[in-house]
Coordinates of C-alpha atoms in Angstrom, one line a residue:
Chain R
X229 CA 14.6 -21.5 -35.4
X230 CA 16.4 -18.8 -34.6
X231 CA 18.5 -18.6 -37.8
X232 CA 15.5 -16.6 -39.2
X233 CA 17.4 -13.7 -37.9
X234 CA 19.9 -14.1 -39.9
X235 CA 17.5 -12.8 -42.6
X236 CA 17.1 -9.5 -43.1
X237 CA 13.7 -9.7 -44.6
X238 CA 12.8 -11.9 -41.7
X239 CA 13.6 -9.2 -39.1
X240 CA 11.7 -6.7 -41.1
X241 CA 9.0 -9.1 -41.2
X242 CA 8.9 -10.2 -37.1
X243 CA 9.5 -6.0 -36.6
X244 CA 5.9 -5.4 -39.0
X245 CA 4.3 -7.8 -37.3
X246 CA 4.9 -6.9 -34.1
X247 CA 4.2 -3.2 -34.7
X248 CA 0.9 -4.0 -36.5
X249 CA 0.1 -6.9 -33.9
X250 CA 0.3 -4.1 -31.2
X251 CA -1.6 -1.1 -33.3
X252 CA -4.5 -3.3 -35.0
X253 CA -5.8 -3.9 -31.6
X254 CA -5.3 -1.0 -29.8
X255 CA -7.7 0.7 -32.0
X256 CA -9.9 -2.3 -33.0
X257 CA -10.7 -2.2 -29.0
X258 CA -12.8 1.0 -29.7
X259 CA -14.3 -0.1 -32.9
X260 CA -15.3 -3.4 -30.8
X261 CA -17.1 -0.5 -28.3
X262 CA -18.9 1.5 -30.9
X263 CA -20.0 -2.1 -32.4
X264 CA -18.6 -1.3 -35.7
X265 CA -16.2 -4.1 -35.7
X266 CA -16.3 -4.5 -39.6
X267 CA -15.3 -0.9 -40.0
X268 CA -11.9 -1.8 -40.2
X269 CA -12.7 -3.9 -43.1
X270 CA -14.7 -1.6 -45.1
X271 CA -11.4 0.7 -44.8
X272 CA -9.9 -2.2 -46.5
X273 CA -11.7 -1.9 -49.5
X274 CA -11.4 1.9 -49.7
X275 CA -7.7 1.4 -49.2
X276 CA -7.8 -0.9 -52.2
X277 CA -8.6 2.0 -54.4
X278 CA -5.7 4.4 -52.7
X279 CA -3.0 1.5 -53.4
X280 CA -4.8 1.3 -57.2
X281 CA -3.8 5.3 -57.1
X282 CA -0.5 4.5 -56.1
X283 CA 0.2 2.1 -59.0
X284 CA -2.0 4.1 -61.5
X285 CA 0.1 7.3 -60.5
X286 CA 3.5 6.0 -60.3
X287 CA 3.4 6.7 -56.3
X288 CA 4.2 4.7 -53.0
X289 CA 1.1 2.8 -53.1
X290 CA 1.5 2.7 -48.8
X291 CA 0.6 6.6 -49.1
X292 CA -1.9 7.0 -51.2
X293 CA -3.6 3.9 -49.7
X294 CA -3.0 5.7 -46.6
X295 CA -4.8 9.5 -47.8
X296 CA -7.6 7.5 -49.5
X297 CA -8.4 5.9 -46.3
X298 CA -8.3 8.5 -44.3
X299 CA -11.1 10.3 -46.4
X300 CA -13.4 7.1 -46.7
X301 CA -13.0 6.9 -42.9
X302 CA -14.0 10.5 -42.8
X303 CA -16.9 10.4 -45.4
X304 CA -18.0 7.2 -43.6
X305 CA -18.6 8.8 -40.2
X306 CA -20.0 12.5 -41.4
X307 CA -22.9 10.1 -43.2
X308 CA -22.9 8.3 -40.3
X309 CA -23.2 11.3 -38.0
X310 CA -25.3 13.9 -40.8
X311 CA -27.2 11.9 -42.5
X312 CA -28.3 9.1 -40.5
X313 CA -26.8 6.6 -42.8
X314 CA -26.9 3.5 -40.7
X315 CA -23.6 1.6 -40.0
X316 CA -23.7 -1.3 -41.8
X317 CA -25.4 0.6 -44.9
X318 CA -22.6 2.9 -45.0
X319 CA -20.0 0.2 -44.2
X320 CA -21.6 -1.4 -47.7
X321 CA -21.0 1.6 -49.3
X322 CA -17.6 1.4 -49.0
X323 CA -17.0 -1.9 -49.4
X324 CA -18.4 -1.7 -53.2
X325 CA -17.2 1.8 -53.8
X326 CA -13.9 0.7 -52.8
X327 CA -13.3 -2.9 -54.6
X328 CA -15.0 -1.5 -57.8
X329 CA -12.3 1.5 -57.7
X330 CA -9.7 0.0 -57.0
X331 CA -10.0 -2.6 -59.7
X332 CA -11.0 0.1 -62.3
X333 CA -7.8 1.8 -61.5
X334 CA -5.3 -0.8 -61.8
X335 CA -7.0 -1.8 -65.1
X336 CA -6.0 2.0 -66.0
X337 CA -2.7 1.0 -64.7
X338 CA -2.6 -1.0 -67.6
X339 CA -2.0 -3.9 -64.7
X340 CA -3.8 -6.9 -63.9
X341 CA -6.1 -7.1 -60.9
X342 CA -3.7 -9.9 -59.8
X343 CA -1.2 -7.1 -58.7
X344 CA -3.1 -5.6 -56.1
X345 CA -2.7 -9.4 -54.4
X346 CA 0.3 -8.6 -52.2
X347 CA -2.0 -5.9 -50.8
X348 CA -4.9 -8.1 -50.0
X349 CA -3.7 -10.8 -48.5
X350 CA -0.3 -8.6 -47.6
X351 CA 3.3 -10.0 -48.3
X352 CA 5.0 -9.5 -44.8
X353 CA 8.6 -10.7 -46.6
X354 CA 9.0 -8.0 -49.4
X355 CA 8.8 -4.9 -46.3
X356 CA 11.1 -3.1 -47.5
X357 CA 13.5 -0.9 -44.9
X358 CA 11.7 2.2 -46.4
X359 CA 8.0 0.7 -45.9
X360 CA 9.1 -0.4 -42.3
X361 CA 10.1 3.1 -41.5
X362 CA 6.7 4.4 -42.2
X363 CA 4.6 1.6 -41.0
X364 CA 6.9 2.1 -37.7
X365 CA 6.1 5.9 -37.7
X366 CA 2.3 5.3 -38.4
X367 CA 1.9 2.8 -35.3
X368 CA 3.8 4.8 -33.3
X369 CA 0.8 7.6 -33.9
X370 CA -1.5 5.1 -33.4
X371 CA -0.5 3.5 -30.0
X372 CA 0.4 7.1 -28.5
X373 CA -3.1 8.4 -29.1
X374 CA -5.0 5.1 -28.8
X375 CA -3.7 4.5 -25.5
X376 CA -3.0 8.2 -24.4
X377 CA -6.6 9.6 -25.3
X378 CA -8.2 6.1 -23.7
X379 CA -10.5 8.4 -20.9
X380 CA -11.9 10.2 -23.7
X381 CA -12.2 7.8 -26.2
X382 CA -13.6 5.2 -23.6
X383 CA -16.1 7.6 -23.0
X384 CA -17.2 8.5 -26.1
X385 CA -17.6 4.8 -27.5
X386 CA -19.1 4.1 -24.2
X387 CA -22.2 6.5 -24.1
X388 CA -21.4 9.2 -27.0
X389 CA -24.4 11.1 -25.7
X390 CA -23.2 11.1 -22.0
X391 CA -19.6 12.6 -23.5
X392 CA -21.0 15.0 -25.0
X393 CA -22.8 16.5 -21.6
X394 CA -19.3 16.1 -20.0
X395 CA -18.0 18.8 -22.6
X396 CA -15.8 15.9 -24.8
X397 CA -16.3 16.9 -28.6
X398 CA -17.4 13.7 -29.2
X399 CA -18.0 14.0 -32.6
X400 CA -14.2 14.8 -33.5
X401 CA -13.0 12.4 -31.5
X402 CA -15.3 9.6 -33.7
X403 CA -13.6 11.1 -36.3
X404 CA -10.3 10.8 -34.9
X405 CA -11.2 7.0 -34.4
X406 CA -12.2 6.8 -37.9
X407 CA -9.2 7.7 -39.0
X408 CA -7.1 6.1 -36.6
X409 CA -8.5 3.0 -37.8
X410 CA -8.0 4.1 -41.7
X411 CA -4.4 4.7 -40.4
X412 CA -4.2 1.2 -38.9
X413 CA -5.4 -0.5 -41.9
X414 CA -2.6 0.7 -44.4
X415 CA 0.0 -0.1 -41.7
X416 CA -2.0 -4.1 -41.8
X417 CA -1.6 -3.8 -45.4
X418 CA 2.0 -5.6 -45.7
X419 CA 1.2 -7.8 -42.8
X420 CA -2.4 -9.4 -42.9
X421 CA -3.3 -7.7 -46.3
X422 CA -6.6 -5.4 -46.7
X423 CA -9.3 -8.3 -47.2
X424 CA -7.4 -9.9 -43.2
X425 CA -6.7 -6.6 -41.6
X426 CA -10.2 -6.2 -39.8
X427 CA -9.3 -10.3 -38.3
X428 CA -6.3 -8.7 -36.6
X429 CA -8.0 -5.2 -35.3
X430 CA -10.6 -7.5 -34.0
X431 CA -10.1 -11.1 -33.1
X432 CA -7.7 -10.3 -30.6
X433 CA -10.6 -8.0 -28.9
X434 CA -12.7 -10.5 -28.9
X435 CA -10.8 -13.5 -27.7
X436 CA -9.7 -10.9 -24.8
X437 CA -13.4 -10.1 -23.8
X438 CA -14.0 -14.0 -23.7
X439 CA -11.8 -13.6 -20.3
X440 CA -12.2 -10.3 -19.1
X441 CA -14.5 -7.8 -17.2
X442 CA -12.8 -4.2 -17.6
X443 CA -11.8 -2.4 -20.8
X444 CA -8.7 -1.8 -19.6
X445 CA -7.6 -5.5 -19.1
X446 CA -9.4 -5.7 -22.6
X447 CA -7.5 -3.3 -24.2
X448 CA -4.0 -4.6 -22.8
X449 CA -4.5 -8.5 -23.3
X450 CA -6.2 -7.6 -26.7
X451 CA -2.8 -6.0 -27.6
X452 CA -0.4 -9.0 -25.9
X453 CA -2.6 -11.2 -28.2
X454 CA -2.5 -9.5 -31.0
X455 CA 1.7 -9.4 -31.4
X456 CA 1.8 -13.0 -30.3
X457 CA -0.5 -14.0 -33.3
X458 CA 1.5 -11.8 -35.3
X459 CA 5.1 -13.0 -34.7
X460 CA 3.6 -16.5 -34.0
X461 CA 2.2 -16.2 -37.9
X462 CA 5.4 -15.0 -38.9
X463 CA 7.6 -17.4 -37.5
X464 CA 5.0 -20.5 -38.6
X465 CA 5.1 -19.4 -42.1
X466 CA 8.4 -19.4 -42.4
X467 CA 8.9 -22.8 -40.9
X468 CA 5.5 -24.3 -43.1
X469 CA 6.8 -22.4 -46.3
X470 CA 2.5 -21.1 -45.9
X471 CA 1.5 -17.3 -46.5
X472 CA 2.0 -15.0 -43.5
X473 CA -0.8 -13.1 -43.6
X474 CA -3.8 -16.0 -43.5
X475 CA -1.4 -17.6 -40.9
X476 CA -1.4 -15.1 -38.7
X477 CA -5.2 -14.3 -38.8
X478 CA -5.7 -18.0 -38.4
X479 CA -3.5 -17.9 -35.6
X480 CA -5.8 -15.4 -34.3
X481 CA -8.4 -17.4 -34.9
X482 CA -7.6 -20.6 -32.9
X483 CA -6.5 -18.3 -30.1
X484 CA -10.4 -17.7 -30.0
X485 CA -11.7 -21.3 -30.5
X486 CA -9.7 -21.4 -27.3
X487 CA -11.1 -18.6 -25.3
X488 CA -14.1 -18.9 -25.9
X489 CA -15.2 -22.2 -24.3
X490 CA -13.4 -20.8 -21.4
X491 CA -15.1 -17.7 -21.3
X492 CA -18.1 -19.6 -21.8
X493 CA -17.2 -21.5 -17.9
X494 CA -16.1 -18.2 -16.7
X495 CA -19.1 -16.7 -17.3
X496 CA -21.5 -19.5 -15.9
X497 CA -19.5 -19.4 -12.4
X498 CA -20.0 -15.8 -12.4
X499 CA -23.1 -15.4 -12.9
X500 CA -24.2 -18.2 -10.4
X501 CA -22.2 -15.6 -7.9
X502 CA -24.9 -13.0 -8.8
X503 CA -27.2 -12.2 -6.5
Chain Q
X222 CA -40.4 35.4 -9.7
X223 CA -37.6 37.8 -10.2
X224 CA -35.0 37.7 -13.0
X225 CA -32.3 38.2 -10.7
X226 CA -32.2 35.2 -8.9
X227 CA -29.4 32.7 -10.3
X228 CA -30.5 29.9 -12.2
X229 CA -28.9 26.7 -13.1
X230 CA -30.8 25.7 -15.8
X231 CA -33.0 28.4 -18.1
X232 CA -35.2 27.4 -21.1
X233 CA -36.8 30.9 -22.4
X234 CA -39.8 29.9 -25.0
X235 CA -37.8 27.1 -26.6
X236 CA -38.9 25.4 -30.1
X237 CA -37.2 22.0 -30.7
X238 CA -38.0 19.9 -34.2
X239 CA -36.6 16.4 -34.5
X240 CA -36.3 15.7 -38.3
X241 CA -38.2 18.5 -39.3
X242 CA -41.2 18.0 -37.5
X243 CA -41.8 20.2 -34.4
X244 CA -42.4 18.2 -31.5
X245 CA -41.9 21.0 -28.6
X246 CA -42.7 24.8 -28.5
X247 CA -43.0 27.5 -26.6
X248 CA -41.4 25.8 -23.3
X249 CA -40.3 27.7 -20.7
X250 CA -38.7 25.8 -17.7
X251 CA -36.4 26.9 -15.2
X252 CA -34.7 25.1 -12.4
X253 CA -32.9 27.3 -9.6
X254 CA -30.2 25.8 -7.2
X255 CA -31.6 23.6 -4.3
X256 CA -34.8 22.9 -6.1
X257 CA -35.9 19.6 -7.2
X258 CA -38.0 19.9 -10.5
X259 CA -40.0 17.5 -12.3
X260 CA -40.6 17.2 -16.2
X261 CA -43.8 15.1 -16.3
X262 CA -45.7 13.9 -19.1
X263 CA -46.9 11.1 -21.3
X264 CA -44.9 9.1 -23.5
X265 CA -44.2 11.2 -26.5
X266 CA -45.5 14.4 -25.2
X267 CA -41.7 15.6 -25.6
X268 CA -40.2 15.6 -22.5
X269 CA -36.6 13.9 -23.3
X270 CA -36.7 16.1 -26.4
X271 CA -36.5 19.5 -23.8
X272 CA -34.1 17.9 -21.4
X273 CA -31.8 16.8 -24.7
X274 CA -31.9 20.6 -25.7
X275 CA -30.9 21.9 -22.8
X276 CA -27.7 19.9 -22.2
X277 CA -26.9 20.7 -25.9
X278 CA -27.7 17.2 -27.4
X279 CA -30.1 18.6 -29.9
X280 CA -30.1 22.1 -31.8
X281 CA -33.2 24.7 -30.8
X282 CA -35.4 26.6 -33.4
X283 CA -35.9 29.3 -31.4
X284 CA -36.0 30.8 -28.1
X285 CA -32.6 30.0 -25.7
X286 CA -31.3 27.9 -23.1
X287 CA -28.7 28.8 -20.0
X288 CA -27.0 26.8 -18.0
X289 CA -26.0 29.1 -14.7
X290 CA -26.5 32.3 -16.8
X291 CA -24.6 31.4 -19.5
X292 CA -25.9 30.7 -23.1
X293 CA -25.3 27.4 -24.0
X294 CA -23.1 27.7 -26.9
X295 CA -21.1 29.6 -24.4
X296 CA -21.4 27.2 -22.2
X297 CA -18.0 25.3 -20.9
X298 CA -18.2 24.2 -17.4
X299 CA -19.9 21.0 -18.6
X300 CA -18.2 19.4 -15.1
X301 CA -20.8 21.4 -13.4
X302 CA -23.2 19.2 -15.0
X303 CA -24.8 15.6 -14.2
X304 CA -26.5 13.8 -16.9
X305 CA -28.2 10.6 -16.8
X306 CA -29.6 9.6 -20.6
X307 CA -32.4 7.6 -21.4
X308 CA -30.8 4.3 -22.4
X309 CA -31.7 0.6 -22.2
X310 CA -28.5 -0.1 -20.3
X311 CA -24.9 1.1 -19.5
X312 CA -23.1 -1.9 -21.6
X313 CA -21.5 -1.5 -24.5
X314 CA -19.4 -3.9 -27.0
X315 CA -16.4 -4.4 -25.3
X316 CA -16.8 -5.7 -21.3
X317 CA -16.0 -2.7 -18.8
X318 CA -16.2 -2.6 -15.3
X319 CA -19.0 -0.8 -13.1
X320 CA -16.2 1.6 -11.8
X321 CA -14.2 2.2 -15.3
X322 CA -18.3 3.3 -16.2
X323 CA -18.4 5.4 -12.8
X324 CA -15.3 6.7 -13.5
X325 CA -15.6 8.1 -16.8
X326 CA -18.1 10.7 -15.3
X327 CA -15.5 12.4 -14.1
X328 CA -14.2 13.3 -17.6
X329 CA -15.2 17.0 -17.5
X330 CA -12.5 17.6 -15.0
X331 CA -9.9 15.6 -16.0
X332 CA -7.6 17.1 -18.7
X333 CA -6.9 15.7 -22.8
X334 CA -3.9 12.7 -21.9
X335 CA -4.9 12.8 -18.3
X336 CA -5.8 9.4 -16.8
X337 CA -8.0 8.6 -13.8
X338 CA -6.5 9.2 -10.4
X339 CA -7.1 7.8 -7.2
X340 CA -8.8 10.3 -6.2
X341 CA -11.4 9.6 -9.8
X342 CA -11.5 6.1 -8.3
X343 CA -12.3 7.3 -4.4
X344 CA -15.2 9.5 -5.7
X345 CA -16.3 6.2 -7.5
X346 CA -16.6 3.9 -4.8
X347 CA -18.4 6.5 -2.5
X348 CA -21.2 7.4 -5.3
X349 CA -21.5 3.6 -5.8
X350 CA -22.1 2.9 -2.2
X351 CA -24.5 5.8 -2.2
X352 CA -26.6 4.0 -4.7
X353 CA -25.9 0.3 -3.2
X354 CA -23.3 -0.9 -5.7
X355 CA -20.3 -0.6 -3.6
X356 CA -19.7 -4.5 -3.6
X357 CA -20.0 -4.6 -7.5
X358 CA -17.2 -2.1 -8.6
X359 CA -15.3 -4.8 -10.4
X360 CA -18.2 -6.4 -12.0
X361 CA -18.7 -6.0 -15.3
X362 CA -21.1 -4.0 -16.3
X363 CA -23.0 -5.7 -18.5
X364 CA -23.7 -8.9 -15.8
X365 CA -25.9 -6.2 -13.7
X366 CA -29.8 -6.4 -13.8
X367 CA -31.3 -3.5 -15.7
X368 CA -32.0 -1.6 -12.6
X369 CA -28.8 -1.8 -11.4
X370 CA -27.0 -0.6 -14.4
X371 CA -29.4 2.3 -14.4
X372 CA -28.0 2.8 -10.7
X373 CA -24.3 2.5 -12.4
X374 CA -25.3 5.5 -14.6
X375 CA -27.2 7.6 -12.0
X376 CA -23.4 7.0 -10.2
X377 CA -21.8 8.1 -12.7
X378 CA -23.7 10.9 -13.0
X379 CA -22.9 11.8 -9.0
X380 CA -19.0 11.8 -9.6
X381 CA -18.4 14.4 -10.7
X382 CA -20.3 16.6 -7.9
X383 CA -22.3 18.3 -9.9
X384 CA -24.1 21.1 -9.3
X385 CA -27.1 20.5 -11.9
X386 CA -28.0 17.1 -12.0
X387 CA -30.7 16.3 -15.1
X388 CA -31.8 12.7 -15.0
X389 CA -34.1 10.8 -17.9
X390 CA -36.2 8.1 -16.4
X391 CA -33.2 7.4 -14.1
X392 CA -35.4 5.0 -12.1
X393 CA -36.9 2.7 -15.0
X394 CA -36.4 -0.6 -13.7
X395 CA -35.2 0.6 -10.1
X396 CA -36.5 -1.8 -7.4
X397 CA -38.5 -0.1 -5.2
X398 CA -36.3 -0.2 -2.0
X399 CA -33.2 1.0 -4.0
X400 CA -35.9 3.8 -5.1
X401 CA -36.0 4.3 -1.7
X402 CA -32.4 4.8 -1.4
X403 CA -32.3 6.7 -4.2
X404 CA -34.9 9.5 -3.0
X405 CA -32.4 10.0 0.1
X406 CA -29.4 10.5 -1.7
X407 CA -31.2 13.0 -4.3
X408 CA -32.4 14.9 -1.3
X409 CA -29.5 15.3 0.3
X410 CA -28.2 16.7 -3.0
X411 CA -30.9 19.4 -3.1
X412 CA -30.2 19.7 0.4
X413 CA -26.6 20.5 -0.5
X414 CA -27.9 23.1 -3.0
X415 CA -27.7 20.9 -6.1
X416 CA -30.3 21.7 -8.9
X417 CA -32.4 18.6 -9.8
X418 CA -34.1 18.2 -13.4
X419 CA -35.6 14.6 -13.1
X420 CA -37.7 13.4 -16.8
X421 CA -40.3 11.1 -15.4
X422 CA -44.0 10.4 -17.0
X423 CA -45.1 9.8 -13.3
X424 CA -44.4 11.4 -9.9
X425 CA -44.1 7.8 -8.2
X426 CA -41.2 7.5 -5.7
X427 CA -39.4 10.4 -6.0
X428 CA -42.9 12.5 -4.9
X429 CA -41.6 13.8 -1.9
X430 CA -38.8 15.3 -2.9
X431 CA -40.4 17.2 -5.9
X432 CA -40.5 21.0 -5.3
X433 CA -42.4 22.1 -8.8
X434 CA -43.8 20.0 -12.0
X435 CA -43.7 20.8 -15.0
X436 CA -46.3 19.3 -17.4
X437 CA -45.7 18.3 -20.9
X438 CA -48.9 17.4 -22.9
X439 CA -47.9 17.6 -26.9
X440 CA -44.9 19.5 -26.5
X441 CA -46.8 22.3 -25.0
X442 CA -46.5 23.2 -21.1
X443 CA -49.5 22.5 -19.7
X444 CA -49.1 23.0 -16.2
X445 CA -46.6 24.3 -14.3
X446 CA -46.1 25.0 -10.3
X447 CA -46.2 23.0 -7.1
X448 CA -47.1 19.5 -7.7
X449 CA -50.4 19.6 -5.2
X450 CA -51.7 21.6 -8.3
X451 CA -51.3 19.1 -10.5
X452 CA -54.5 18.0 -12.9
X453 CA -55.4 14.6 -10.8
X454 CA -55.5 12.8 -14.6
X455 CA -51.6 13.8 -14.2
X456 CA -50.3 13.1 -11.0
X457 CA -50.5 9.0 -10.9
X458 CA -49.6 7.2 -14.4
X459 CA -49.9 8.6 -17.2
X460 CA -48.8 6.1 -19.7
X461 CA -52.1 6.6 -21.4
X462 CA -52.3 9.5 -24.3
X463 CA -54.7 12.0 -22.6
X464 CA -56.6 12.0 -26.5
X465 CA -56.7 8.5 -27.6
X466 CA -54.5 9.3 -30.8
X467 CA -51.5 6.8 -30.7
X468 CA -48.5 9.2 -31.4
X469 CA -49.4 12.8 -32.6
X470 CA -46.4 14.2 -31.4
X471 CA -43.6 11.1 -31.7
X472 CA -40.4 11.3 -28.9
X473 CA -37.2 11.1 -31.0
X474 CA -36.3 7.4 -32.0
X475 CA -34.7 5.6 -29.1
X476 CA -31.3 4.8 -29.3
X477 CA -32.0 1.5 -28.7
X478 CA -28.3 0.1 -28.4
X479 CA -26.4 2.4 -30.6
X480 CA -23.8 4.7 -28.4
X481 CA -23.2 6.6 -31.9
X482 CA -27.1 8.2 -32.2

């Protein structure tokens, strides 16, 4: 097994999947907290439309994926927070804004729609050393201010209203997380692919919560899961000749068939503790 | 009563709308440190709505609040402050334990990168034994009874030693001997010198402690001063509208689970 090392792509591929195994997570915690767990997803779609720009432009599709998601992420949480757009409503939004562009554009593009398919469902093995370098630099963000920030941005998914009388600006700090999470996304993009990336910033969360009772534990085994799933995925699709990215979300995926139940136990014995 | 003496909170003639409707005006409301006040009133009369604009959670129309003689867009020393919000509970999506809740109160004094210390996590487990939750640190939050998670927030809302502690319905669903228990540690708060703001749409348990009512009836003041003063229609429950209408003046939309309203 271990002779897929002697692949170059292959070691771009486990490094990708271990950065975005570790970053999905790490912000998908919080997005768990603020129960927008599909926001991740509806960054997706917007991102669909910035790698569309890419192609129509003649620009790294990674970067503009990366801008336009950063401003659906934005517009997404000022309607949230100014016009009282309701989650999933504005989560719909983007969803259809965001497939409907981005297949308008690459028509422009004078490409098929069928191009944009290494960015939906990713293609892990075609990282070049270049994308890894800026997928590596992106996580990097990620982790330091997902896991650095973690009183504030506990706090503020926890009981925004409560932050906010304990003088944390919560509002720019749900925008940080809004774009943290857009951030996260384009990284996913080569790994899991835009229409996966939301399984990997959430599954691992919530096959962690089946087992645990603090955030922190959450946030940490969340993150232990998510890499395992990743390079797991990796390494399976290699050996099954299957592709990576629905491997590794399915990966994921058993992971929680597996918790669950046992959450489920867990749960029943502690709550016959209660008093 | 003289200007001069220092306030903790100060509402001066405050208008607050909630989506363009007003729903309080003209309040005035002042609570001084060591004194335990009480914002009573029906349900929609718009009590929350005051105590939300003076911690800064909603925008005034006019008139001003300040919080220890300072206006509140001035305002910084939010770790002076206490706040327990109306909420249905203290869970959220992802499990966290009654302390990591606790602890988080003590945000105001912590600085941006800074993590909890022992000395966040010591404060914890005293205010948690003040309000009987000492053995439940490690619980998750979300397996406590209703009353109890309202007990997690009211700790939470200790922590940080504030000086100005301004509680929403903090004892909704409190059992009556942790009321009890409650009432003791609150007075020996005010004792201390704390300033109390409690919301509540009945004296009930907390009676004893209360120094001076104010009385909400559609968004007016409609009485204010010692509570033996109170209108006798006011003092028990006064769930009932005192004019029959079902919601003239409505209380802003309850958050029911949403953190991000």
């Amino acid at each position: 097994m271990l002779q897929l090392l002697d692949y170059d792509f292959m070691r771009r591929a486990l490094l990708a999947a271990f950065l975005t195994g570790l970053a999905a997570p790490s912000i998908g915690t919080y997005l768990v907290q603020r129960r927008l767990a599909l926001l991740g997803d509806g960054i997706g779609h917007i991102a669909l439309t910035g790698v569309a720009l890419g192609l129509l432009t003649g620009r790294a599709p990674l970067l503009t994926a990366v801008l336009v998601a950063v401003v659906g992420a934005l517009v997404i949480e000022l309607l949230r927070t100014y016009t009282g757009t309701s989650g999933d409503v504005a989560l719909a939004l983007l969803f259809y804004g965001g497939i409907a562009g981005g297949v308008l554009l690459v028509g422009l593009a004078g490409e098929s729609a069928a191009s944009l398919n290494a960015y939906l469902f990713g293609a892990i093995t075609t990282v070049s050393a270049g994308d890894l370098q800026i997928v590596a630099g992106l996580a990097g963000v990620v982790l330091l201010l997902a896991v650095g920030l973690w009183p504030q941005l506990f706090a503020v998914c926890q009981d925004e209203e409560h932050a906010r009388v304990s003088g944390v600006p919560a509002r720019a700090y749900g925008l940080l997380i809004a774009v943290l999470a857009a951030v996260t996304v384009t990284v996913s993009m080569r790994t899991v692919g835009l229409l996966l990336v939301s399984a990997l910033m959430v599954v691992p969360v919530a096959t962690a919560q089946q087992l645990t009772r603090s955030f922190r534990t959450t946030f940490g085994l969340a993150m232990v899961l998510g890499v395992a799933a990743s390079l797991a995925g990796v390494v399976t699709s290699f050996a099954a000749n299957t592709a990576p990215g629905p491997t590794i979300v399915l990966i994921a995926l058993a992971g929680f068939a597996v918790a669950a139940p046992v959450g489920a136990l867990l749960t029943r014995n502690h709550e016959g503790a209660v008093p | 009563m003289p200007m001069s003496l220092p306030t903790a909170l100060r509402a001066d003639d405050i208008d607050v709308s909630l989506a363009g409707r007003p729903v309080v005006r003209g309040v005035e409301l002042t609570v001084r440190p060591g004194e335990f006040v009480t914002l009573l009133g029906a349900n929609g009369s718009g009590k929350s709505t005051v105590v939300r604009a003076c911690v800064g959670l909603l925008p005034c129309e006019s008139g001003s609040v300040h919080l220890f003689d300072t206006t509140l867009d001035r305002y910084d020393r939010w770790d002076r402050i206490g706040f327990v919000p109306q909420r249905s509970g203290a869970a959220s999506g992802v499990p966290a334990t009654v302390s990591e809740v606790v602890v988080s109160g003590r945000l105001g004094r912590r600085r941006l990168f800074g993590w909890p210390t022992g000395s966040d996590r010591r404060a914890a487990g005293e205010r948690l034994a003040q309000v009987g939750l000492a053995d439940r640190a490690t619980a998750a939050v979300s397996q406590l009874s209703g009353g109890q998670q309202q007990r997690v927030l009211i700790a939470r809302a200790l922590v940080g030693d504030p000086d100005l502690l301004v509680m929403d319905e903090p004892v909704a669903g409190v059992d009556a001997g942790s009321q009890a228990a409650l009432a003791e540690v609150f007075a020996g708060l005010v004792a201390d010198g704390t300033a109390v703001l409690l919301v509540a749409h009945e004296l009930g348990p907390l009676a004893s402690l209360v120094d001076r009512v104010v009385l909400l009836r559609e968004g007016r003041v409609a009485y204010a001063g010692a509570p033996t003063g109170l209108p006798a229609a006011d003092a028990g429950d006064s769930d009932h509208h005192p004019h029959g209408d079902p919601a003239p003046v409505r209380p802003r939309g309850l958050p029911s689970q949403g953190p991000w309203r």
